[in-house]
Short mmCIF file of C-alpha atoms in Angstrom, two decimals:
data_model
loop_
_atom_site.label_atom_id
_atom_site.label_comp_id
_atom_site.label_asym_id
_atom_site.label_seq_id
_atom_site.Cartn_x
_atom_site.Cartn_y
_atom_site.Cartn_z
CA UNK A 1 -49.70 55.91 -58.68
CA UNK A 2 -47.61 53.12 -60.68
CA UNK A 3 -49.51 50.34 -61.83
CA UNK A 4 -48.67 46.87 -62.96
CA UNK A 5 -45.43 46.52 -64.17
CA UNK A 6 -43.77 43.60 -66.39
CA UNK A 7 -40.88 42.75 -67.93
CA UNK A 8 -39.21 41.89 -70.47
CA UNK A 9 -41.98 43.43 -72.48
CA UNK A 10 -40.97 41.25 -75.44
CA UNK A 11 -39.15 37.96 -75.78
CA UNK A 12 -38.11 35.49 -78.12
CA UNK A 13 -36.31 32.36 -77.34
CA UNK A 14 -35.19 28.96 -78.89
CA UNK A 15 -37.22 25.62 -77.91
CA UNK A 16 -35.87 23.78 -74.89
CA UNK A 17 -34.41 27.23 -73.21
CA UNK A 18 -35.57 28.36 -69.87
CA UNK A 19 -37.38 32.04 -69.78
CA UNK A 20 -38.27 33.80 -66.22
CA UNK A 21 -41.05 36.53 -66.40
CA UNK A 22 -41.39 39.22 -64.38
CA UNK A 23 -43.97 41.31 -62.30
CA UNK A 24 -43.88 44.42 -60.13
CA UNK A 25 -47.43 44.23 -58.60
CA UNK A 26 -49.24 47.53 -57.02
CA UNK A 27 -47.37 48.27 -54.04
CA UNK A 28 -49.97 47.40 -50.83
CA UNK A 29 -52.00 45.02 -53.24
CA UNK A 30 -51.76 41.45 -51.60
CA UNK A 31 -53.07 38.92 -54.03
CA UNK A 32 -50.80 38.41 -57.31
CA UNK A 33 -52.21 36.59 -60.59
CA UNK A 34 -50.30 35.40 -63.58
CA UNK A 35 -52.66 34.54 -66.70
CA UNK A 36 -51.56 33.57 -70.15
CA UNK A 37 -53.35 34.41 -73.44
CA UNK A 38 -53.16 33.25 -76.92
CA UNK A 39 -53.39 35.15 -80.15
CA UNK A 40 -57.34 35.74 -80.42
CA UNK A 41 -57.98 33.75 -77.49
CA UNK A 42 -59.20 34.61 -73.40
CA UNK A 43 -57.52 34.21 -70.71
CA UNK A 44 -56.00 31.47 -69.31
CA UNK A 45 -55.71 31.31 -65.19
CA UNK A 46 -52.24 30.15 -64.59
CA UNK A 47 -51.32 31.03 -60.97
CA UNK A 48 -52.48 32.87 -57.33
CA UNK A 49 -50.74 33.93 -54.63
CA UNK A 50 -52.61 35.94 -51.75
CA UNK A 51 -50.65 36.91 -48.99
CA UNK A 52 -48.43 34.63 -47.26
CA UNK A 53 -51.18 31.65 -47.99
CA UNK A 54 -49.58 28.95 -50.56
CA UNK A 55 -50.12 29.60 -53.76
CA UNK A 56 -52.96 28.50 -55.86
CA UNK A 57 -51.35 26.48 -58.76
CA UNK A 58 -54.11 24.82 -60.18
CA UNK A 59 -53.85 26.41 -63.33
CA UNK A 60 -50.49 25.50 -64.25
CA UNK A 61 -50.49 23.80 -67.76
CA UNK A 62 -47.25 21.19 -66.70
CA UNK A 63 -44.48 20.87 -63.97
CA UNK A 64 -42.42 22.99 -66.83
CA UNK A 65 -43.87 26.34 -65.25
CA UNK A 66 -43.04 27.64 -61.86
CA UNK A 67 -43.58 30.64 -59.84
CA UNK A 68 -42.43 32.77 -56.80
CA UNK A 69 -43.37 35.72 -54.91
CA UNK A 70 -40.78 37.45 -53.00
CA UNK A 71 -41.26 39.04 -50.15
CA UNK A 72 -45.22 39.25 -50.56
CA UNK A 73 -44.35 41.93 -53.52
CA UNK A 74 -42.40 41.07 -56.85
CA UNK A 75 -43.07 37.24 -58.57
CA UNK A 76 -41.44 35.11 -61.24
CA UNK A 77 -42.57 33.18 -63.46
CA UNK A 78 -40.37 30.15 -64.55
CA UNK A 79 -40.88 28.12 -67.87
CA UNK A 80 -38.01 25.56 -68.25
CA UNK A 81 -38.25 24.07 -71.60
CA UNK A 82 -39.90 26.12 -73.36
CA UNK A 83 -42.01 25.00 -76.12
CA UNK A 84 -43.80 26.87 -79.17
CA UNK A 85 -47.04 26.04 -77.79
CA UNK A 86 -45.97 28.01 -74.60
CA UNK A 87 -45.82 31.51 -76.88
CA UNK A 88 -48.31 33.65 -75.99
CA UNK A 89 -48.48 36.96 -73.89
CA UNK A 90 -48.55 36.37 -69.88
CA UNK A 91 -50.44 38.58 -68.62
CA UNK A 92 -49.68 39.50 -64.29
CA UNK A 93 -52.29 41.22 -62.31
CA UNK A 94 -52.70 42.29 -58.92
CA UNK A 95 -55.47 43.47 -56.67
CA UNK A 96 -56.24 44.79 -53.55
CA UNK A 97 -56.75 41.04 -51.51
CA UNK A 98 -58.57 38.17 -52.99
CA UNK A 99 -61.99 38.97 -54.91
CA UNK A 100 -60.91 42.49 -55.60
CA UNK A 101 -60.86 44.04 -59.23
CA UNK A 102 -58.00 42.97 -60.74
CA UNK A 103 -55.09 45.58 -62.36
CA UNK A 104 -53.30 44.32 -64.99
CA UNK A 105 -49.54 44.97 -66.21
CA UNK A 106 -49.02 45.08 -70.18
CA UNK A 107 -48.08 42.06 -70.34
CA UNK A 108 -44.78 39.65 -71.44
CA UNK A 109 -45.02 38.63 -75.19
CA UNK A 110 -43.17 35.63 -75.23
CA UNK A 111 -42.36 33.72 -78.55
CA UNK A 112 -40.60 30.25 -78.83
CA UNK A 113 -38.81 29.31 -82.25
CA UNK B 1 -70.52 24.18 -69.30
CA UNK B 2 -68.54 27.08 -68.76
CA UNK B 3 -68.90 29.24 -65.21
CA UNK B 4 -68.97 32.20 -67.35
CA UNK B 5 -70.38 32.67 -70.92
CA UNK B 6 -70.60 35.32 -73.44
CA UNK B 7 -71.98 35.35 -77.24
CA UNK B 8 -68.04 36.18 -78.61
CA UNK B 9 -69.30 38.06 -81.45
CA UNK B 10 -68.50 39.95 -83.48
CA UNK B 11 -70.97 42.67 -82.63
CA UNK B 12 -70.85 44.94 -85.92
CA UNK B 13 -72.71 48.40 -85.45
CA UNK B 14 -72.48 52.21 -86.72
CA UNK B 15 -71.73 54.70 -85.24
CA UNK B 16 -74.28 56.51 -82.84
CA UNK B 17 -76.16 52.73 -82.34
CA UNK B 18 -76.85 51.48 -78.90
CA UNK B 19 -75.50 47.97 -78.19
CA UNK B 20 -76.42 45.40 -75.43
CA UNK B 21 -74.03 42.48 -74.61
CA UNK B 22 -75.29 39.78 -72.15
CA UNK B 23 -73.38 37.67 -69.92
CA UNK B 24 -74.50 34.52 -68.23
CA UNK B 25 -73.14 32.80 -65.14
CA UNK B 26 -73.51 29.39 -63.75
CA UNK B 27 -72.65 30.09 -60.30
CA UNK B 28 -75.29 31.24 -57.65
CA UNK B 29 -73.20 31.96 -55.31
CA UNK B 30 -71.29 34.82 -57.36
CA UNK B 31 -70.72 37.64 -55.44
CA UNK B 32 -69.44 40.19 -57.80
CA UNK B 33 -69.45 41.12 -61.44
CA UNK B 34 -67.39 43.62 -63.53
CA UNK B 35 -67.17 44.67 -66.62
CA UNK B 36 -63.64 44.58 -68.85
CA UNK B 37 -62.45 46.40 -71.84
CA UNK B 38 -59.47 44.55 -73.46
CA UNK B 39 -58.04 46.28 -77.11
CA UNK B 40 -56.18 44.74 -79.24
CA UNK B 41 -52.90 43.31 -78.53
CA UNK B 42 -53.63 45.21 -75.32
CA UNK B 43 -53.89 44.37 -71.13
CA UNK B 44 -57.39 44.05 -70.17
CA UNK B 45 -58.39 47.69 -67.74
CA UNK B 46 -61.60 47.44 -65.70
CA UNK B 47 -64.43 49.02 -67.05
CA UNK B 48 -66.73 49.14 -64.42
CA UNK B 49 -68.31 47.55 -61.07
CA UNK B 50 -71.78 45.50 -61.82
CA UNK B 51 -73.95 46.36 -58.63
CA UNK B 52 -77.09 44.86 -57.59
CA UNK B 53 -79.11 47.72 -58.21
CA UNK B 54 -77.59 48.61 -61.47
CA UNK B 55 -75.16 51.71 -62.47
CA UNK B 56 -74.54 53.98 -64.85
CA UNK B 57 -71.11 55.42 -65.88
CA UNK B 58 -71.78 57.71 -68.97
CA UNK B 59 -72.69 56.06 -72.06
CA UNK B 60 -72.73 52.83 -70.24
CA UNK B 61 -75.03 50.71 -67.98
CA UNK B 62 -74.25 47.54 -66.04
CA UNK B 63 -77.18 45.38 -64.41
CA UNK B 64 -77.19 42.44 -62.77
CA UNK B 65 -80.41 39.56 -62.90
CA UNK B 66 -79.62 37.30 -59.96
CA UNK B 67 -82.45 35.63 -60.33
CA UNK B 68 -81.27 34.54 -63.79
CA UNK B 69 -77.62 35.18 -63.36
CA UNK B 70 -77.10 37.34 -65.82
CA UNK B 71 -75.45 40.43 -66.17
CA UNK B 72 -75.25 42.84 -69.25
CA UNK B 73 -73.99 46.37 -70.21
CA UNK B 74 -75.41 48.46 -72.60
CA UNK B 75 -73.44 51.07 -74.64
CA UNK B 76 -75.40 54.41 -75.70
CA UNK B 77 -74.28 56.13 -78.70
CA UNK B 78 -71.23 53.94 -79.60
CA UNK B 79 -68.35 55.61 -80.53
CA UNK B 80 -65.23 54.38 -82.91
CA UNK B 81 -63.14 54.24 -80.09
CA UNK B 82 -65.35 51.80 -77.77
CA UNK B 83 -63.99 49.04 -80.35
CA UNK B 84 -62.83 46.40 -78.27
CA UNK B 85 -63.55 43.26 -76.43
CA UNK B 86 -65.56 43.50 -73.62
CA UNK B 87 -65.30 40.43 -70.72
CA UNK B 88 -67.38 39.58 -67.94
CA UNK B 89 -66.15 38.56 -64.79
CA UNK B 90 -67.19 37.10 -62.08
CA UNK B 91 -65.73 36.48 -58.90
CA UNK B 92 -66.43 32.64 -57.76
CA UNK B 93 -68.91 32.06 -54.97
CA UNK B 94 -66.65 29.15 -54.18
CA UNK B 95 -63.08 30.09 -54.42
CA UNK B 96 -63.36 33.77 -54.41
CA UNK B 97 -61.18 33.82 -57.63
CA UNK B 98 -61.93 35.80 -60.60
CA UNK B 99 -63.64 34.17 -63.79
CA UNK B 100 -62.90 35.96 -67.20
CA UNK B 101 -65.69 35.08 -69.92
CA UNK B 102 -63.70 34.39 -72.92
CA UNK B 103 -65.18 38.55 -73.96
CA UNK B 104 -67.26 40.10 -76.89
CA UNK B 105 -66.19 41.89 -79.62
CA UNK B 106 -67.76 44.94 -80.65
CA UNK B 107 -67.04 46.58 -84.00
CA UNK B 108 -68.10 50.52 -84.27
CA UNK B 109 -68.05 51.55 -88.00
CA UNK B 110 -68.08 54.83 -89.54
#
């Protein structure tokens, strides 16, 4: 079956622009995750939804990042202002329900110049 | 200290060698482990389910030491290809989220 998708794949944009991510989870999986990793780095936790519970924002690095899940299915991730600390590739994964093994999409390479 | 920790390498071993990577978690309430294989500039894809009794998939071997909350996998007869980083999780006894170890690096050479 399909797996995690993302997009854009790649994308660069200019410091102080706004960028929204996307992510197709696996269709029945409940609980969405949006990470974020540096070059050579692990991953950072960013974001949770599970179901129709609120989300679990306590990874969220500042109030410049936001995120949605429509419809218990597709998400967003919002980062207004970008700046070139917030490069790195965001990673979106999605599971089964909470506590699952986690499937992850390939990932949105974003670069700020 | 970190709820998940993992020696970060590099491991650097030929061909053919048989390579152990340990994992250690803080947590005692941790219900359950897994194993992750993340390539370079690449998503990280499940690897493999730790169980309590220990498993075997192939070449490699997960256990799990409650008692000392550690879990490991061992790699038989490394091949070029199992070059990668290799992350422990573990899902939070508390929170039920998942913890990524910041991973391993193995290096196969020729």
């Amino acid at each position: 079956g399909a797996g995690v998708s993302q997009s854009p794949s790649n994308k660069v944009t200019e410091k102080g622009k706004d960028v929204e991510l996307r992510c197709d989870p696996i269709s029945g999986h409940t609980a969405l995750y949006w990470y974020r990793q540096s070059l050579g780095q692990g991953l950072e936790f960013l974001i949770y939804f599970q179901g129709n519970s609120a989300p679990d924002k306590s990874g969220l690095p500042s109030d410049r990042f936001s995120a949605e899940r429509t419809g218990g299915s597709v998400s967003t991730l919002t980062i207004q202002r970008t700046q070139q600390e917030d490069s790195a590739v965001y990673l979106c994964a999605s599971s089964f329900t909470q506590g699952n093994e986690q499937y992850f999409g390939p990932g949105t390479r974003l670069t700020v110049t | 200290r970190k709820e998940v920790e993992q020696d970060p390498g590099p491991f650097n071993v030929p061909e053919g060698a048989t390579v152990a990577f340990n994992c250690t978690y803080s947590n005692s309430a941790s219900q359950s482990f897994f194993w992750y294989r993340q390539d370079c500039r690449k998503e990280p894809k499940l690897l493999m389910s730790v169980y309590s009794s220990g498993n075997e998939d192939g070449r490699f071997t997960a256990q799990l030491n409650r008692a000392s909350q550690y879990i490991s996998l061992l790699i038989r007869d490394s091949k070029l290809s199992d070059s990668a980083t290799y992350l422990c999780v573990v899902i939070s006894g508390n929170t039920g989220k998942l913890i990524f170890g910041q991973g391993t690096t193995l290096q196969v050479k020729p």
